[in-house]
Each structure stands twice: as structure tokens, then as C-alpha cells.
GROMACS .gro file of C-alpha atoms in nm:
model
  168
    1ILE     CA    1  -1.421   1.343   3.068
    2ASP     CA    2  -1.568   1.660   3.221
    3ASN     CA    3  -1.690   1.775   2.879
    4LEU     CA    4  -1.845   1.436   2.810
    5LEU     CA    5  -2.016   1.428   3.150
    6GLU     CA    6  -2.170   1.768   3.085
    7ASP     CA    7  -2.310   1.647   2.751
    8ILE     CA    8  -2.431   1.319   2.904
    9ASN     CA    9  -2.618   1.511   3.173
   10ILE     CA   10  -2.777   1.743   2.917
   11GLU     CA   11  -2.892   1.451   2.699
   12THR     CA   12  -3.015   1.227   2.980
   13ARG     CA   13  -3.220   1.512   3.131
   14LYS     CA   14  -3.403   1.520   2.796
   15GLY     CA   15  -3.462   1.144   2.816
   16ASN     CA   16  -3.201   1.069   2.550
   17LYS     CA   17  -2.932   0.802   2.544
   18VAL     CA   18  -2.558   0.812   2.477
   19LEU     CA   19  -2.304   0.577   2.317
   20VAL     CA   20  -1.935   0.614   2.402
   21THR     CA   21  -1.673   0.430   2.198
   22THR     CA   22  -1.325   0.360   2.327
   23LEU     CA   23  -1.027   0.182   2.174
   24THR     CA   24  -0.974  -0.069   2.456
   25LYS     CA   25  -1.187  -0.295   2.674
   26ARG     CA   26  -0.994  -0.175   2.977
   27LEU     CA   27  -1.084   0.190   2.912
   28ALA     CA   28  -1.449   0.095   2.856
   29GLU     CA   29  -1.458  -0.090   3.188
   30GLU     CA   30  -1.271   0.182   3.379
   31LEU     CA   31  -1.494   0.454   3.238
   32SER     CA   32  -1.801   0.248   3.327
   33GLY     CA   33  -1.673   0.206   3.684
   34TYR     CA   34  -1.612   0.580   3.711
   35PHE     CA   35  -1.961   0.655   3.579
   36ASP     CA   36  -2.104   0.409   3.835
   37ARG     CA   37  -1.927   0.594   4.116
   38ILE     CA   38  -2.070   0.930   4.011
   39GLY     CA   39  -2.422   0.803   3.947
   40ILE     CA   40  -2.438   0.775   3.568
   41ARG     CA   41  -2.658   0.477   3.474
   42ASN     CA   42  -2.436   0.288   3.231
   43SER     CA   43  -2.295  -0.041   3.115
   44TYR     CA   44  -1.994  -0.143   2.911
   45LEU     CA   45  -2.032  -0.365   2.610
   46HIS     CA   46  -1.746  -0.543   2.433
   47CYS     CA   47  -1.641  -0.886   2.307
   48GLY     CA   48  -1.588  -1.007   2.664
   49VAL     CA   49  -1.961  -0.974   2.735
   50ASP     CA   50  -2.152  -1.290   2.642
   51THR     CA   51  -2.444  -1.282   2.398
   52MET     CA   52  -2.724  -1.304   2.654
   53GLN     CA   53  -2.570  -1.026   2.862
   54ARG     CA   54  -2.545  -0.811   2.547
   55VAL     CA   55  -2.913  -0.857   2.478
   56GLN     CA   56  -2.994  -0.770   2.840
   57ILE     CA   57  -2.780  -0.455   2.828
   58LEU     CA   58  -2.952  -0.334   2.511
   59ASP     CA   59  -3.295  -0.415   2.657
   60ASN     CA   60  -3.198  -0.224   2.973
   61MET     CA   61  -3.125   0.082   2.762
   62ARG     CA   62  -3.450   0.046   2.568
   63ASP     CA   63  -3.640   0.002   2.896
   64ASP     CA   64  -3.478   0.319   3.037
   65ASN     CA   65  -3.274   0.140   3.305
   66ILE     CA   66  -2.943   0.271   3.169
   67ASP     CA   67  -2.855   0.589   2.982
   68VAL     CA   68  -2.504   0.524   2.851
   69ILE     CA   69  -2.340   0.228   2.679
   70ILE     CA   70  -1.961   0.233   2.665
   71GLY     CA   71  -1.792  -0.003   2.423
   72VAL     CA   72  -1.502  -0.079   2.196
   73ASN     CA   73  -1.672  -0.178   1.873
   74LEU     CA   74  -2.037  -0.089   1.907
   75LEU     CA   75  -2.084  -0.139   1.533
   76ARG     CA   76  -2.093  -0.514   1.580
   77GLU     CA   77  -2.373  -0.504   1.833
   78GLY     CA   78  -2.646  -0.446   1.575
   79LEU     CA   79  -2.760  -0.144   1.769
   80ASP     CA   80  -3.093  -0.001   1.666
   81LEU     CA   81  -3.147   0.259   1.934
   82PRO     CA   82  -3.347   0.561   1.815
   83ASP     CA   83  -3.315   0.726   2.158
   84VAL     CA   84  -2.939   0.772   2.109
   85SER     CA   85  -2.882   1.144   2.058
   86LEU     CA   86  -2.508   1.153   2.127
   87VAL     CA   87  -2.225   0.934   2.005
   88ALA     CA   88  -1.889   1.015   2.166
   89ILE     CA   89  -1.577   0.874   2.000
   90PHE     CA   90  -1.263   0.867   2.215
   91ASP     CA   91  -0.924   0.871   2.041
   92ALA     CA   92  -1.093   0.963   1.714
   93ASP     CA   93  -0.760   1.069   1.562
   94THR     CA   94  -0.603   0.724   1.605
   95GLU     CA   95  -0.594   0.575   1.257
   96GLY     CA   96  -0.657   0.202   1.236
   97PHE     CA   97  -0.914  -0.076   1.229
   98LEU     CA   98  -1.178   0.087   1.451
   99ARG     CA   99  -1.110   0.440   1.327
  100THR     CA  100  -1.130   0.406   0.948
  101PRO     CA  101  -1.353   0.651   0.759
  102ARG     CA  102  -1.610   0.376   0.702
  103ALA     CA  103  -1.615   0.262   1.066
  104MET     CA  104  -1.637   0.618   1.195
  105THR     CA  105  -1.915   0.708   0.951
  106GLN     CA  106  -2.107   0.403   1.071
  107MET     CA  107  -2.050   0.505   1.435
  108ALA     CA  108  -2.170   0.857   1.359
  109GLY     CA  109  -2.473   0.704   1.191
  110ARG     CA  110  -2.586   0.566   1.529
  111ALA     CA  111  -2.695   0.921   1.612
  112ALA     CA  112  -2.865   0.975   1.276
  113ARG     CA  113  -3.195   0.815   1.380
  114HIS     CA  114  -3.246   1.090   1.638
  115PRO     CA  115  -3.366   1.426   1.498
  116ASN     CA  116  -3.121   1.611   1.725
  117GLY     CA  117  -2.844   1.351   1.716
  118TYR     CA  118  -2.483   1.459   1.714
  119VAL     CA  119  -2.132   1.318   1.740
  120ILE     CA  120  -1.835   1.437   1.942
  121MET     CA  121  -1.495   1.315   1.825
  122TYR     CA  122  -1.234   1.352   2.099
  123ALA     CA  123  -0.891   1.399   1.941
  124ASP     CA  124  -0.572   1.601   1.953
  125GLU     CA  125  -0.580   1.670   1.580
  126ILE     CA  126  -0.807   1.605   1.283
  127SER     CA  127  -0.699   1.278   1.123
  128ARG     CA  128  -0.759   1.171   0.763
  129SER     CA  129  -1.038   0.937   0.879
  130MET     CA  130  -1.201   1.212   1.083
  131SER     CA  131  -1.188   1.453   0.790
  132LYS     CA  132  -1.342   1.199   0.553
  133THR     CA  133  -1.611   1.112   0.809
  134ILE     CA  134  -1.702   1.477   0.864
  135HIS     CA  135  -1.715   1.538   0.488
  136GLU     CA  136  -1.934   1.231   0.427
  137THR     CA  137  -2.167   1.313   0.715
  138ASN     CA  138  -2.212   1.670   0.589
  139ARG     CA  139  -2.275   1.542   0.234
  140ARG     CA  140  -2.542   1.302   0.358
  141ARG     CA  141  -2.699   1.570   0.578
  142GLU     CA  142  -2.723   1.816   0.286
  143LYS     CA  143  -2.880   1.548   0.068
  144GLN     CA  144  -3.134   1.463   0.340
  145ILE     CA  145  -3.222   1.828   0.396
  146ARG     CA  146  -3.283   1.876   0.023
  147PHE     CA  147  -3.500   1.562   0.010
  148ASN     CA  148  -3.699   1.673   0.315
  149ALA     CA  149  -3.758   2.019   0.165
  150GLU     CA  150  -3.864   1.878  -0.173
  151HIS     CA  151  -4.106   1.630  -0.013
  152HIS     CA  152  -4.227   1.852   0.272
  153THR     CA  153  -4.098   1.603   0.525
  154ARG     CA  154  -4.024   1.698   0.883
  155PRO     CA  155  -3.774   1.481   1.070
  156ARG     CA  156  -3.914   1.311   1.376
  157LYS     CA  157  -3.781   1.069   1.628
  158ALA     CA  158  -3.803   0.702   1.531
  159ARG     CA  159  -4.018   0.485   1.754
  160LYS     CA  160  -3.845   0.273   2.014
  161SER     CA  161  -3.730  -0.067   1.901
  162VAL     CA  162  -3.905  -0.371   2.040
  163GLY     CA  163  -3.688  -0.586   2.266
  164LEU     CA  164  -3.678  -0.964   2.273
  165GLY     CA  165  -3.990  -1.128   2.403
  166GLN     CA  166  -4.201  -0.815   2.347
  167SER     CA  167  -4.460  -0.761   2.080
  168ALA     CA  168  -4.506  -0.451   1.870
   0.00000   0.00000   0.00000
């Protein structure tokens, strides 16, 4: 947690946002409560949060009212948050439904829209899914770097998404 807090503080000082994925709703809620107590602007997001609350939480992040979203399966939220520079994955070495190579690659992709985005996988050992995710992410990165060099493209931060009820 101390390592994560250090990274959260670094990213939020730059105006960036953070996603933290956990394996259980309970851990997401407990971590959110802890962050509340120490002054980290955050919210948890999981299947127990109703649809309108989900929309409000995402809008709160877009509107800079919260810096961290903690959730179990943030892939299902349709997150399009270009300000997310850090994705932290707890229990990354636990093989299973939410930690397959495909799911983890998609989670890591949440940081890909930010030019300085990165992922931290918290684990005791490197699992098969982690290894495949790291390999795939590096392959995609190399391909993107080659494309950028060939087309003289410089990565830049995507513009903020428009929330509900707002116009572009």
C-alpha cells in the first residue's frame, strides 16, 4: 500500500488519475475507506454500485473531483479516461477469471491512452498471465514506436472525454 500511495501522490500532483483493481468488492471498499481517511480523493466502483452512481463516479473523475477509482472489474465500466496514467493491479499473480492474459492486457490498456501511462502489477511471483500480458504489451509498444517513427508522429495526451449532459 505504501508503494501505491507514493505513486498515487506522484501522479495526482501532475494532475493525472489512477485506477486500482482488486479481486474482491470488500478489498475495494476497505481500500477506498483507508484512502478517504488519509485524504486521497477516491471512489470504489463494482457491481454493487448502481448504474446512475457509476456514471456519477466517472463524471466526478472527469471533472477532477476524484483522483482514484478502485474496483473489481473495471473492464466492464466502459472506461474512457485519457487522464489515467497509472493502472495498479492487486493480486496480479492470481490466475483466474479477472486475471487472464486477455483481461490483464485490457486492464493495462487503460493506461495506454496517456503518453506516460504505466501499469504496476502487485504479485509475489510472475504468473503465466502476467508474463503473457507483459510480452503482449511490449510487442504492441514496439509496433507503436515503429509506426510513430515511420510517420513522424509524436504521442500526445488524448482530450478529456465528454460526460453525460455535456456537449463537445
